[in-house]
């Protein structure tokens, strides 16, 4: 027998009523996604029961119950309870039907936390929501750059490493040359190192590139290693290098002074010497000048 219109309308209203009742419980939780090892973590559970009362509120880590609040219980000891788990240390005095406070979190604290709300009868509607909490340890020291020189010439190869120690997870390392992040082709990757006793990790990232004229366009060459871990850790180490300069003229010996004006392989004189000034005696400067003139005349006119 086919249902008449009145029966269909009744079914629609009945179904709508079930849907509305099911939506009365709204649960939203606030769980910090990342917490520093050794810090406290506040987990909040916000809910809207509409016109229904709260029968119970429970917190779970994974499938294990860690906190219970049942307002209908006669005794306080039965009304609010905490359950010990590795890494879960709840400060009961700071926990209630809306929040729990985890004290001194460690790596065992990490996991999925779920808040479950049950309304009073006769419906005993149940609604829950869950989020994941991670625990990290930042390095105790800043990253450090090793290798490299104080001066470079065009065409030299720069080879340096940057290391950040003792964190979990390992930090993210990146290199910058004169404020610009380097191309991946210049990076050298190394395996992670892990301390067996603590599980903490150390990471190293190498940088290798040839010095070009552009690197000294604004003066010295500057390289920077940046270490980051989520939004909790942001540290760097920097090094600077100058263009490799010729030796100061007044520090040349007589043999070097001769070489300064001697012909190169193409028959051209290397005139890069200048007299300069300083603490040299007048006699020494005049001797060098005379030597240079003699060498020049010999080169031009022969013996």
PDB file of C-alpha atoms in Angstrom:
ATOM      1  CA  UNK A   1       0.000   0.000   0.000  1.00  0.00           C
ATOM      2  CA  UNK A   2       1.455   3.376  -1.045  1.00  0.00           C
ATOM      3  CA  UNK A   3       1.627   6.050   1.720  1.00  0.00           C
ATOM      4  CA  UNK A   4      -0.673   9.040   1.347  1.00  0.00           C
ATOM      5  CA  UNK A   5       0.498  12.650   1.380  1.00  0.00           C
ATOM      6  CA  UNK A   6      -0.235  13.097   5.093  1.00  0.00           C
ATOM      7  CA  UNK A   7       1.913  10.101   5.984  1.00  0.00           C
ATOM      8  CA  UNK A   8       4.754  11.404   3.799  1.00  0.00           C
ATOM      9  CA  UNK A   9       4.585  14.831   5.456  1.00  0.00           C
ATOM     10  CA  UNK A  10       4.647  13.227   8.902  1.00  0.00           C
ATOM     11  CA  UNK A  11       7.680  11.182   7.924  1.00  0.00           C
ATOM     12  CA  UNK A  12       9.481  14.272   6.702  1.00  0.00           C
ATOM     13  CA  UNK A  13       8.812  16.200   9.911  1.00  0.00           C
ATOM     14  CA  UNK A  14       9.811  13.187  12.016  1.00  0.00           C
ATOM     15  CA  UNK A  15      13.072  12.791  10.099  1.00  0.00           C
ATOM     16  CA  UNK A  16      13.757  16.504  10.388  1.00  0.00           C
ATOM     17  CA  UNK A  17      13.236  16.274  14.136  1.00  0.00           C
ATOM     18  CA  UNK A  18      15.785  13.473  14.417  1.00  0.00           C
ATOM     19  CA  UNK A  19      18.294  15.460  12.367  1.00  0.00           C
ATOM     20  CA  UNK A  20      17.764  18.566  14.499  1.00  0.00           C
ATOM     21  CA  UNK A  21      18.206  16.633  17.756  1.00  0.00           C
ATOM     22  CA  UNK A  22      21.355  15.038  16.456  1.00  0.00           C
ATOM     23  CA  UNK A  23      22.781  18.445  15.684  1.00  0.00           C
ATOM     24  CA  UNK A  24      22.105  19.906  19.092  1.00  0.00           C
ATOM     25  CA  UNK A  25      25.470  18.734  20.441  1.00  0.00           C
ATOM     26  CA  UNK A  26      28.241  20.857  18.982  1.00  0.00           C
ATOM     27  CA  UNK A  27      31.749  20.007  20.162  1.00  0.00           C
ATOM     28  CA  UNK A  28      34.869  21.980  19.340  1.00  0.00           C
ATOM     29  CA  UNK A  29      38.241  21.348  20.934  1.00  0.00           C
ATOM     30  CA  UNK A  30      41.411  23.417  21.098  1.00  0.00           C
ATOM     31  CA  UNK A  31      44.556  21.298  21.296  1.00  0.00           C
ATOM     32  CA  UNK A  32      47.948  22.931  20.658  1.00  0.00           C
ATOM     33  CA  UNK A  33      49.468  21.273  17.620  1.00  0.00           C
ATOM     34  CA  UNK A  34      53.049  21.747  18.883  1.00  0.00           C
ATOM     35  CA  UNK A  35      54.307  22.070  22.468  1.00  0.00           C
ATOM     36  CA  UNK A  36      57.885  22.508  23.690  1.00  0.00           C
ATOM     37  CA  UNK A  37      59.214  19.658  25.815  1.00  0.00           C
ATOM     38  CA  UNK A  38      58.978  20.585  29.502  1.00  0.00           C
ATOM     39  CA  UNK A  39      56.157  23.095  29.052  1.00  0.00           C
ATOM     40  CA  UNK A  40      52.496  22.804  30.107  1.00  0.00           C
ATOM     41  CA  UNK A  41      49.716  22.244  27.577  1.00  0.00           C
ATOM     42  CA  UNK A  42      46.120  23.451  27.915  1.00  0.00           C
ATOM     43  CA  UNK A  43      43.463  21.367  26.149  1.00  0.00           C
ATOM     44  CA  UNK A  44      39.987  22.908  25.865  1.00  0.00           C
ATOM     45  CA  UNK A  45      36.621  21.382  25.005  1.00  0.00           C
ATOM     46  CA  UNK A  46      33.812  23.736  24.008  1.00  0.00           C
ATOM     47  CA  UNK A  47      30.298  22.431  23.456  1.00  0.00           C
ATOM     48  CA  UNK A  48      26.689  23.510  23.047  1.00  0.00           C
ATOM     49  CA  UNK A  49      24.047  21.223  24.552  1.00  0.00           C
ATOM     50  CA  UNK A  50      21.136  23.442  23.557  1.00  0.00           C
ATOM     51  CA  UNK A  51      18.460  22.671  26.173  1.00  0.00           C
ATOM     52  CA  UNK A  52      19.917  19.384  27.333  1.00  0.00           C
ATOM     53  CA  UNK A  53      22.065  18.925  30.405  1.00  0.00           C
ATOM     54  CA  UNK A  54      25.548  17.441  30.540  1.00  0.00           C
ATOM     55  CA  UNK A  55      25.676  13.825  31.597  1.00  0.00           C
ATOM     56  CA  UNK A  56      29.435  13.332  31.203  1.00  0.00           C
ATOM     57  CA  UNK A  57      32.585  14.739  29.664  1.00  0.00           C
ATOM     58  CA  UNK A  58      35.574  12.508  28.997  1.00  0.00           C
ATOM     59  CA  UNK A  59      39.042  13.029  27.532  1.00  0.00           C
ATOM     60  CA  UNK A  60      40.928  10.257  25.747  1.00  0.00           C
ATOM     61  CA  UNK A  61      44.507   9.897  24.553  1.00  0.00           C
ATOM     62  CA  UNK A  62      44.245   7.417  21.748  1.00  0.00           C
ATOM     63  CA  UNK A  63      41.788   4.855  23.109  1.00  0.00           C
ATOM     64  CA  UNK A  64      42.757   5.348  26.749  1.00  0.00           C
ATOM     65  CA  UNK A  65      40.594   7.482  29.058  1.00  0.00           C
ATOM     66  CA  UNK A  66      42.628  10.124  30.880  1.00  0.00           C
ATOM     67  CA  UNK A  67      39.978  12.429  32.406  1.00  0.00           C
ATOM     68  CA  UNK A  68      36.328  12.157  33.439  1.00  0.00           C
ATOM     69  CA  UNK A  69      33.786  14.731  34.618  1.00  0.00           C
ATOM     70  CA  UNK A  70      30.304  13.532  35.685  1.00  0.00           C
ATOM     71  CA  UNK A  71      28.377  16.393  37.323  1.00  0.00           C
ATOM     72  CA  UNK A  72      25.582  14.122  38.630  1.00  0.00           C
ATOM     73  CA  UNK A  73      27.834  12.181  40.989  1.00  0.00           C
ATOM     74  CA  UNK A  74      27.270  12.890  44.654  1.00  0.00           C
ATOM     75  CA  UNK A  75      30.880  12.910  45.804  1.00  0.00           C
ATOM     76  CA  UNK A  76      33.563  15.137  44.334  1.00  0.00           C
ATOM     77  CA  UNK A  77      35.998  12.227  44.119  1.00  0.00           C
ATOM     78  CA  UNK A  78      33.535  10.480  41.812  1.00  0.00           C
ATOM     79  CA  UNK A  79      32.528  13.628  40.000  1.00  0.00           C
ATOM     80  CA  UNK A  80      36.007  14.411  38.600  1.00  0.00           C
ATOM     81  CA  UNK A  81      38.771  11.888  37.983  1.00  0.00           C
ATOM     82  CA  UNK A  82      42.114  11.711  36.240  1.00  0.00           C
ATOM     83  CA  UNK A  83      43.889   8.597  35.010  1.00  0.00           C
ATOM     84  CA  UNK A  84      47.639   8.255  34.788  1.00  0.00           C
ATOM     85  CA  UNK A  85      49.330   7.347  31.530  1.00  0.00           C
ATOM     86  CA  UNK A  86      52.981   7.664  30.460  1.00  0.00           C
ATOM     87  CA  UNK A  87      53.531  11.304  29.539  1.00  0.00           C
ATOM     88  CA  UNK A  88      50.104  12.382  30.808  1.00  0.00           C
ATOM     89  CA  UNK A  89      50.290  14.358  34.042  1.00  0.00           C
ATOM     90  CA  UNK A  90      47.037  16.275  34.561  1.00  0.00           C
ATOM     91  CA  UNK A  91      46.914  19.161  37.042  1.00  0.00           C
ATOM     92  CA  UNK A  92      43.505  18.364  38.550  1.00  0.00           C
ATOM     93  CA  UNK A  93      43.164  21.732  40.312  1.00  0.00           C
ATOM     94  CA  UNK A  94      43.293  23.466  36.906  1.00  0.00           C
ATOM     95  CA  UNK A  95      41.007  21.021  35.093  1.00  0.00           C
ATOM     96  CA  UNK A  96      37.204  21.007  34.863  1.00  0.00           C
ATOM     97  CA  UNK A  97      34.272  20.398  32.504  1.00  0.00           C
ATOM     98  CA  UNK A  98      35.793  22.695  29.872  1.00  0.00           C
ATOM     99  CA  UNK A  99      39.550  22.075  30.023  1.00  0.00           C
ATOM    100  CA  UNK A 100      42.450  19.951  31.221  1.00  0.00           C
ATOM    101  CA  UNK A 101      46.004  21.108  31.882  1.00  0.00           C
ATOM    102  CA  UNK A 102      48.883  18.759  31.080  1.00  0.00           C
ATOM    103  CA  UNK A 103      52.007  19.433  33.136  1.00  0.00           C
ATOM    104  CA  UNK A 104      55.632  19.132  31.996  1.00  0.00           C
ATOM    105  CA  UNK A 105      54.993  17.411  28.690  1.00  0.00           C
ATOM    106  CA  UNK A 106      57.537  14.997  27.216  1.00  0.00           C
ATOM    107  CA  UNK A 107      57.784  12.920  24.066  1.00  0.00           C
ATOM    108  CA  UNK A 108      55.355  10.344  25.504  1.00  0.00           C
ATOM    109  CA  UNK A 109      52.729  13.090  25.773  1.00  0.00           C
ATOM    110  CA  UNK A 110      52.433  13.340  21.985  1.00  0.00           C
ATOM    111  CA  UNK A 111      49.372  11.745  20.475  1.00  0.00           C
ATOM    112  CA  UNK A 112      45.730  12.146  19.480  1.00  0.00           C
ATOM    113  CA  UNK A 113      43.442  13.688  22.118  1.00  0.00           C
ATOM    114  CA  UNK A 114      39.670  13.381  21.973  1.00  0.00           C
ATOM    115  CA  UNK A 115      36.923  15.088  23.980  1.00  0.00           C
ATOM    116  CA  UNK A 116      33.634  13.176  24.242  1.00  0.00           C
ATOM    117  CA  UNK A 117      30.375  14.778  25.380  1.00  0.00           C
ATOM    118  CA  UNK A 118      27.282  12.827  26.458  1.00  0.00           C
ATOM    119  CA  UNK A 119      23.964  14.627  27.027  1.00  0.00           C
ATOM    120  CA  UNK A 120      21.504  13.677  29.732  1.00  0.00           C
ATOM    121  CA  UNK A 121      18.708  11.183  29.121  1.00  0.00           C
ATOM    122  CA  UNK A 122      16.534  10.189  27.637  1.00  0.00           C
ATOM    123  CA  UNK A 123      18.529  10.929  24.445  1.00  0.00           C
ATOM    124  CA  UNK A 124      22.068  10.377  25.825  1.00  0.00           C
ATOM    125  CA  UNK A 125      23.369  11.851  22.634  1.00  0.00           C
ATOM    126  CA  UNK A 126      27.110  11.480  22.188  1.00  0.00           C
ATOM    127  CA  UNK A 127      29.429  13.728  20.221  1.00  0.00           C
ATOM    128  CA  UNK A 128      33.221  13.935  20.134  1.00  0.00           C
ATOM    129  CA  UNK A 129      36.080  15.701  18.398  1.00  0.00           C
ATOM    130  CA  UNK A 130      39.822  14.995  18.295  1.00  0.00           C
ATOM    131  CA  UNK A 131      43.123  16.674  17.420  1.00  0.00           C
ATOM    132  CA  UNK A 132      46.783  15.682  17.443  1.00  0.00           C
ATOM    133  CA  UNK A 133      49.419  17.115  19.803  1.00  0.00           C
ATOM    134  CA  UNK A 134      53.140  16.977  18.993  1.00  0.00           C
ATOM    135  CA  UNK A 135      56.030  17.584  21.390  1.00  0.00           C
ATOM    136  CA  UNK A 136      59.314  19.046  20.140  1.00  0.00           C
ATOM    137  CA  UNK A 137      62.679  19.906  21.634  1.00  0.00           C
ATOM    138  CA  UNK A 138      64.575  22.815  20.161  1.00  0.00           C
ATOM    139  CA  UNK A 139      68.395  22.886  20.022  1.00  0.00           C
ATOM    140  CA  UNK A 140      70.148  24.265  23.085  1.00  0.00           C
ATOM    141  CA  UNK A 141      72.705  26.030  20.853  1.00  0.00           C
ATOM    142  CA  UNK A 142      72.551  28.070  17.661  1.00  0.00           C
ATOM    143  CA  UNK A 143      73.592  26.486  14.352  1.00  0.00           C
ATOM    144  CA  UNK A 144      77.281  26.797  13.520  1.00  0.00           C
ATOM    145  CA  UNK A 145      79.107  27.192  10.201  1.00  0.00           C
ATOM    146  CA  UNK A 146      82.404  25.325   9.791  1.00  0.00           C
ATOM    147  CA  UNK A 147      85.025  25.561   7.045  1.00  0.00           C
ATOM    148  CA  UNK A 148      85.588  28.420   4.644  1.00  0.00           C
ATOM    149  CA  UNK A 149      88.194  31.191   4.356  1.00  0.00           C
ATOM    150  CA  UNK A 150      88.439  34.853   5.212  1.00  0.00           C
ATOM    151  CA  UNK A 151      89.321  35.808   1.607  1.00  0.00           C
ATOM    152  CA  UNK A 152      88.402  34.448  -1.801  1.00  0.00           C
ATOM    153  CA  UNK A 153      89.408  35.164  -5.382  1.00  0.00           C
ATOM    154  CA  UNK A 154      87.122  34.945  -8.379  1.00  0.00           C
ATOM    155  CA  UNK A 155      86.938  31.292  -9.398  1.00  0.00           C
ATOM    156  CA  UNK A 156      87.697  29.895  -5.941  1.00  0.00           C
ATOM    157  CA  UNK A 157      85.394  27.220  -4.554  1.00  0.00           C
ATOM    158  CA  UNK A 158      83.569  27.851  -1.287  1.00  0.00           C
ATOM    159  CA  UNK A 159      82.972  24.686   0.742  1.00  0.00           C
ATOM    160  CA  UNK A 160      81.273  25.082   4.116  1.00  0.00           C
ATOM    161  CA  UNK A 161      78.955  23.083   6.375  1.00  0.00           C
ATOM    162  CA  UNK A 162      76.217  24.140   8.774  1.00  0.00           C
ATOM    163  CA  UNK A 163      75.297  21.922  11.728  1.00  0.00           C
ATOM    164  CA  UNK A 164      72.463  22.094  14.249  1.00  0.00           C
ATOM    165  CA  UNK A 165      72.559  19.634  17.147  1.00  0.00           C
ATOM    166  CA  UNK A 166      70.224  17.914  19.590  1.00  0.00           C
ATOM    167  CA  UNK A 167      66.641  18.589  18.568  1.00  0.00           C
ATOM    168  CA  UNK A 168      63.540  16.533  17.862  1.00  0.00           C
ATOM    169  CA  UNK A 169      62.546  16.533  15.166  1.00  0.00           C
ATOM    170  CA  UNK A 170      65.645  17.708  13.276  1.00  0.00           C
ATOM    171  CA  UNK A 171      65.582  21.398  12.375  1.00  0.00           C
ATOM    172  CA  UNK A 172      65.255  22.622   8.807  1.00  0.00           C
ATOM    173  CA  UNK A 173      68.475  24.183   7.466  1.00  0.00           C
ATOM    174  CA  UNK A 174      68.744  26.614   4.559  1.00  0.00           C
ATOM    175  CA  UNK A 175      71.613  28.613   3.030  1.00  0.00           C
ATOM    176  CA  UNK A 176      71.711  32.230   1.840  1.00  0.00           C
ATOM    177  CA  UNK A 177      74.372  34.058  -0.191  1.00  0.00           C
ATOM    178  CA  UNK A 178      74.266  37.846   0.176  1.00  0.00           C
ATOM    179  CA  UNK A 179      70.675  37.609   1.414  1.00  0.00           C
ATOM    180  CA  UNK A 180      69.389  35.358  -1.383  1.00  0.00           C
ATOM    181  CA  UNK A 181      68.493  31.706  -0.817  1.00  0.00           C
ATOM    182  CA  UNK A 182      70.842  29.456  -2.758  1.00  0.00           C
ATOM    183  CA  UNK A 183      69.892  27.102  -5.551  1.00  0.00           C
ATOM    184  CA  UNK A 184      69.467  23.458  -4.525  1.00  0.00           C
ATOM    185  CA  UNK A 185      72.276  22.412  -6.861  1.00  0.00           C
ATOM    186  CA  UNK A 186      74.768  24.035  -4.459  1.00  0.00           C
ATOM    187  CA  UNK A 187      73.558  22.067  -1.429  1.00  0.00           C
ATOM    188  CA  UNK A 188      75.277  18.990  -0.025  1.00  0.00           C
ATOM    189  CA  UNK A 189      73.129  16.683   2.126  1.00  0.00           C
ATOM    190  CA  UNK A 190      74.366  14.436   4.915  1.00  0.00           C
ATOM    191  CA  UNK A 191      72.587  11.656   6.883  1.00  0.00           C
ATOM    192  CA  UNK A 192      70.874  12.589  10.140  1.00  0.00           C
ATOM    193  CA  UNK A 193      72.717  11.669  13.324  1.00  0.00           C
ATOM    194  CA  UNK A 194      70.703  10.413  16.299  1.00  0.00           C
ATOM    195  CA  UNK A 195      71.737  10.072  19.936  1.00  0.00           C
ATOM    196  CA  UNK A 196      70.672   6.600  21.014  1.00  0.00           C
ATOM    197  CA  UNK A 197      70.081   7.491  24.671  1.00  0.00           C
ATOM    198  CA  UNK A 198      67.856  10.521  24.045  1.00  0.00           C
ATOM    199  CA  UNK A 199      66.605  10.119  20.493  1.00  0.00           C
ATOM    200  CA  UNK A 200      67.661  13.691  19.735  1.00  0.00           C
ATOM    201  CA  UNK A 201      68.827  14.406  16.197  1.00  0.00           C
ATOM    202  CA  UNK A 202      71.617  16.456  14.645  1.00  0.00           C
ATOM    203  CA  UNK A 203      71.567  17.609  11.042  1.00  0.00           C
ATOM    204  CA  UNK A 204      74.205  19.028   8.709  1.00  0.00           C
ATOM    205  CA  UNK A 205      73.761  20.781   5.365  1.00  0.00           C
ATOM    206  CA  UNK A 206      76.726  21.627   3.142  1.00  0.00           C
ATOM    207  CA  UNK A 207      77.172  24.491   0.689  1.00  0.00           C
ATOM    208  CA  UNK A 208      79.489  24.431  -2.314  1.00  0.00           C
ATOM    209  CA  UNK A 209      79.801  27.031  -5.065  1.00  0.00           C
ATOM    210  CA  UNK A 210      82.352  28.898  -7.174  1.00  0.00           C
ATOM    211  CA  UNK A 211      82.980  32.553  -6.399  1.00  0.00           C
ATOM    212  CA  UNK A 212      81.805  34.888  -9.169  1.00  0.00           C
ATOM    213  CA  UNK A 213      82.226  38.601  -9.686  1.00  0.00           C
ATOM    214  CA  UNK A 214      78.589  39.111  -8.701  1.00  0.00           C
ATOM    215  CA  UNK A 215      79.302  37.834  -5.209  1.00  0.00           C
ATOM    216  CA  UNK A 216      81.485  40.905  -4.518  1.00  0.00           C
ATOM    217  CA  UNK A 217      79.188  43.352  -6.271  1.00  0.00           C
ATOM    218  CA  UNK A 218      78.175  44.999  -2.982  1.00  0.00           C
ATOM    219  CA  UNK A 219      81.462  44.584  -1.159  1.00  0.00           C
ATOM    220  CA  UNK A 220      82.196  41.396   0.772  1.00  0.00           C
ATOM    221  CA  UNK A 221      80.768  37.928   0.335  1.00  0.00           C
ATOM    222  CA  UNK A 222      78.235  37.034   3.046  1.00  0.00           C
ATOM    223  CA  UNK A 223      76.840  33.573   3.677  1.00  0.00           C
ATOM    224  CA  UNK A 224      74.168  32.700   6.219  1.00  0.00           C
ATOM    225  CA  UNK A 225      72.792  29.432   7.544  1.00  0.00           C
ATOM    226  CA  UNK A 226      69.240  29.608   8.889  1.00  0.00           C
ATOM    227  CA  UNK A 227      67.832  26.917  11.215  1.00  0.00           C
ATOM    228  CA  UNK A 228      64.077  26.729  11.834  1.00  0.00           C
ATOM    229  CA  UNK A 229      61.739  24.374  13.660  1.00  0.00           C
ATOM    230  CA  UNK A 230      58.050  25.070  13.078  1.00  0.00           C
ATOM    231  CA  UNK A 231      57.302  28.536  14.481  1.00  0.00           C
ATOM    232  CA  UNK A 232      59.164  27.879  17.734  1.00  0.00           C
ATOM    233  CA  UNK A 233      62.803  28.177  16.712  1.00  0.00           C
ATOM    234  CA  UNK A 234      64.521  30.619  14.341  1.00  0.00           C
ATOM    235  CA  UNK A 235      68.302  30.983  14.624  1.00  0.00           C
ATOM    236  CA  UNK A 236      71.167  31.640  12.211  1.00  0.00           C
ATOM    237  CA  UNK A 237      74.932  31.830  11.850  1.00  0.00           C
ATOM    238  CA  UNK A 238      76.728  34.125   9.394  1.00  0.00           C
ATOM    239  CA  UNK A 239      80.185  34.406   7.879  1.00  0.00           C
ATOM    240  CA  UNK A 240      81.777  37.140   5.750  1.00  0.00           C
ATOM    241  CA  UNK A 241      84.692  37.016   3.327  1.00  0.00           C
ATOM    242  CA  UNK A 242      86.611  39.708   1.467  1.00  0.00           C
ATOM    243  CA  UNK A 243      88.058  39.669  -2.050  1.00  0.00           C
ATOM    244  CA  UNK A 244      91.603  38.327  -2.004  1.00  0.00           C
ATOM    245  CA  UNK A 245      93.806  41.481  -2.310  1.00  0.00           C
ATOM    246  CA  UNK A 246      97.386  41.817  -3.611  1.00  0.00           C
ATOM    247  CA  UNK A 247     100.129  42.403  -1.063  1.00  0.00           C
ATOM    248  CA  UNK A 248     100.766  45.996  -0.182  1.00  0.00           C
ATOM    249  CA  UNK A 249     103.597  47.434  -2.399  1.00  0.00           C
ATOM    250  CA  UNK A 250     105.807  48.577   0.450  1.00  0.00           C
ATOM    251  CA  UNK A 251     105.858  44.987   1.761  1.00  0.00           C
ATOM    252  CA  UNK A 252     107.392  43.602  -1.476  1.00  0.00           C
ATOM    253  CA  UNK A 253     111.011  42.508  -1.377  1.00  0.00           C
ATOM    254  CA  UNK A 254     113.435  43.308  -4.187  1.00  0.00           C
ATOM    255  CA  UNK A 255     112.756  40.065  -6.016  1.00  0.00           C
ATOM    256  CA  UNK A 256     108.990  40.739  -5.912  1.00  0.00           C
ATOM    257  CA  UNK A 257     109.574  44.336  -7.015  1.00  0.00           C
ATOM    258  CA  UNK A 258     111.457  43.058 -10.050  1.00  0.00           C
ATOM    259  CA  UNK A 259     108.641  40.588 -10.800  1.00  0.00           C
ATOM    260  CA  UNK A 260     106.152  43.437 -10.629  1.00  0.00           C
ATOM    261  CA  UNK A 261     107.562  45.010 -13.756  1.00  0.00           C
ATOM    262  CA  UNK A 262     108.948  41.939 -15.535  1.00  0.00           C
ATOM    263  CA  UNK A 263     107.253  40.818 -18.759  1.00  0.00           C
ATOM    264  CA  UNK A 264     104.598  38.157 -18.496  1.00  0.00           C
ATOM    265  CA  UNK A 265     104.189  35.287 -20.950  1.00  0.00           C
ATOM    266  CA  UNK A 266     102.548  37.634 -23.445  1.00  0.00           C
ATOM    267  CA  UNK A 267     105.415  40.138 -23.367  1.00  0.00           C
ATOM    268  CA  UNK A 268     103.448  42.758 -21.400  1.00  0.00           C
ATOM    269  CA  UNK A 269     104.739  44.392 -18.257  1.00  0.00           C
ATOM    270  CA  UNK A 270     102.797  43.793 -15.032  1.00  0.00           C
ATOM    271  CA  UNK A 271     102.660  47.374 -13.795  1.00  0.00           C
ATOM    272  CA  UNK A 272     100.675  46.906 -10.608  1.00  0.00           C
ATOM    273  CA  UNK A 273     103.265  48.430  -8.276  1.00  0.00           C
ATOM    274  CA  UNK A 274     102.751  51.833  -6.652  1.00  0.00           C
ATOM    275  CA  UNK A 275     105.032  53.655  -4.268  1.00  0.00           C
ATOM    276  CA  UNK A 276     102.547  54.323  -1.503  1.00  0.00           C
ATOM    277  CA  UNK A 277     103.387  55.877   1.826  1.00  0.00           C
ATOM    278  CA  UNK A 278     103.932  54.630   5.304  1.00  0.00           C
ATOM    279  CA  UNK A 279     106.684  54.090   7.814  1.00  0.00           C
ATOM    280  CA  UNK A 280     109.339  52.929   5.295  1.00  0.00           C
ATOM    281  CA  UNK A 281     112.472  54.988   5.314  1.00  0.00           C
ATOM    282  CA  UNK A 282     113.106  57.395   2.452  1.00  0.00           C
ATOM    283  CA  UNK A 283     116.297  55.534   1.550  1.00  0.00           C
ATOM    284  CA  UNK A 284     114.500  52.229   1.075  1.00  0.00           C
ATOM    285  CA  UNK A 285     111.809  53.817  -1.058  1.00  0.00           C
ATOM    286  CA  UNK A 286     114.367  55.547  -3.248  1.00  0.00           C
ATOM    287  CA  UNK A 287     116.286  52.281  -3.665  1.00  0.00           C
ATOM    288  CA  UNK A 288     113.177  50.481  -4.806  1.00  0.00           C
ATOM    289  CA  UNK A 289     112.324  53.300  -7.222  1.00  0.00           C
ATOM    290  CA  UNK A 290     115.811  53.171  -8.692  1.00  0.00           C
ATOM    291  CA  UNK A 291     115.550  49.426  -9.071  1.00  0.00           C
ATOM    292  CA  UNK A 292     112.242  49.718 -10.857  1.00  0.00           C
ATOM    293  CA  UNK A 293     113.607  52.351 -13.250  1.00  0.00           C
ATOM    294  CA  UNK A 294     116.649  50.225 -14.019  1.00  0.00           C
ATOM    295  CA  UNK A 295     114.515  47.181 -14.731  1.00  0.00           C
ATOM    296  CA  UNK A 296     112.186  49.188 -16.941  1.00  0.00           C
ATOM    297  CA  UNK A 297     115.031  50.726 -18.968  1.00  0.00           C
ATOM    298  CA  UNK A 298     116.643  47.320 -19.370  1.00  0.00           C
ATOM    299  CA  UNK A 299     113.379  45.899 -20.654  1.00  0.00           C
ATOM    300  CA  UNK A 300     112.804  48.775 -23.094  1.00  0.00           C
ATOM    301  CA  UNK A 301     116.276  49.368 -24.523  1.00  0.00           C
ATOM    302  CA  UNK A 302     118.240  46.268 -23.738  1.00  0.00           C
ATOM    303  CA  UNK A 303     121.718  46.206 -22.295  1.00  0.00           C
TER     304      UNK A 303
END
